[in-house]
Amino acid sequence: MALKNINPTKTQAWKQLTDHFEDIKDTHLKEFFSTHPNRAEDFTLAVDDLTLDYSKNRINQTTLDLLVALANESELTDAIEKYFSGDIINSTEQRAVLHTALRDASDREIMIDNANIKPAIKQTLDKMQVFSEKVISGQWKGYTGKAITDIVNIGIGGSDLGPDMVVTALQYYKNHLNTHFVSNVDGDHVSEIIKNLNPETTLFVVVSKTFTTQETLSNATTIKEWFLNTASEEDIAKHFVAVSTNLAAISEFGIDTDNVFPMWNWVGGRFSLWSAVGLSISLSVGFQNFKSLLEGASEMDTHFKNTPFQENIPVLLALISVWYNNFFDCETEAILPYSQYLSKLPSYLQQAIMESNGKSVDRDGKSINYQTGTIIWGSTGTNMQHAFMQLVHQGTKVIPTDFIGFETSLYGLEDHHKKLLANYYAQTEALAFGKTKEEVHLDLKFNNQTSQINTLLPFKVFEGNKPSNTITFQKLTPKSLGKLIAMYEHKLFVQGIIWNVFSYDQFGVELGKELAHKYYN
Ligand code: F6P
């Protein structure tokens, strides 16, 4: 069954939120804390190794109650049920949205067109395991009998960003294979990658759901030609594998059908890293770590499906984001991981979130007169503190932020980690509470700058009242990473439901492609 068509602005809760916004829009976070002594505790959720502190948001209990009422009036429970059970919620493409099935290791059957899809998922995972183990152990040989040393993932969008982000994030867990990613149609990108590669020891993983994407086919063709400079056609089978739904196109390209890892139409590209699209992940960190990634995501799925909205992490994150987007008119959100390993998370989430909810037509095909998808950007702490944080602290815009951190470091450099976390917490405090004129005055006096008080004071004041979520895991592991990614997948799902859009198509990318073809020809 399709999703319901409910205009959020026509709900009772929306009207109440509009009035409530007038009541609290100028309330400072300091006041929220001083009038609610247990706020930090009350507005913190802990689920296993994950803690979400959402106390530094410009909300009170009434805001939360009304936002939950909005979720109820938007029939979120019904939507979640449809999402997990394989209903055709991607109506415009007549597809189910079942990336969650890829990590569901239970015996629960999930039916598409009267057939259970779970056996095919299991079979593909088994094939990924066998293949990964052969390549990692050196049993899989290249055309001159040498073991593989390098993996090149050729794909773009969801066929690149997810695997690349995860392989970077799990670098600590990585084996001896060197992993490379080619995505851009810019020939300099592919040239830079192949210039240091040895065709005898390199494995190419061509990833394209459709196998029609210009960038991927161009890069794969260039690489195949480069490979054939030294090898012959029959050697392709030892060096090229493909992940796709389009078997005909793969075989036309010359890839052995035994080397094909299937994908399905019920997995959207930007949610596909859990499928065989994750082959480069499994090759880079081993199948067991890939499985742990799936397990982490599955734990988040269970939490999301079964937890009341008031205590449901993705739901709360989504509702708070709607509050800023639609009532405070905030346009952007920053993702700020305090781990260099997560340097690619912001770009990965840009596709997931912006390709999903960047829509201006509702589920009834009508133009929307309220704001939808947020603009996502960000970078890692502490680097970004020395770059763009000036604007977040003292600029004119309100930018909701997600701080993501880990209690323990991986290599155990204690002092570094203490400093990293000190900065992590300090930033959220500075954003929320700022520094008053009186405090600046005292500071200048103590630092013997009394003569400069009049000239410097206004520039050193921090208004504060800048919102943030603090999302802390115990440690960066494949499992916690899986949970983190799934958390954002569900957050964007909830937002799409509230905004009454279809989150799982992406027609907005098509016109540019068409025109590029016209210019190219
Ligand atoms: O152009 C957007 C897009 O369709 C994404 O949604 C997708 O992840 C990407 O292109 C790559 O598509 P494919 O995997 O079919 O090559």
XYZ file of C-alpha atoms in Angstrom, residues 72 152 245 343 361:
5
model
C 1.179 10.963 14.993
C 39.509 -0.284 -7.454
C 20.756 -5.175 -11.532
C 35.897 12.672 7.249
C 6.007 18.472 -4.872
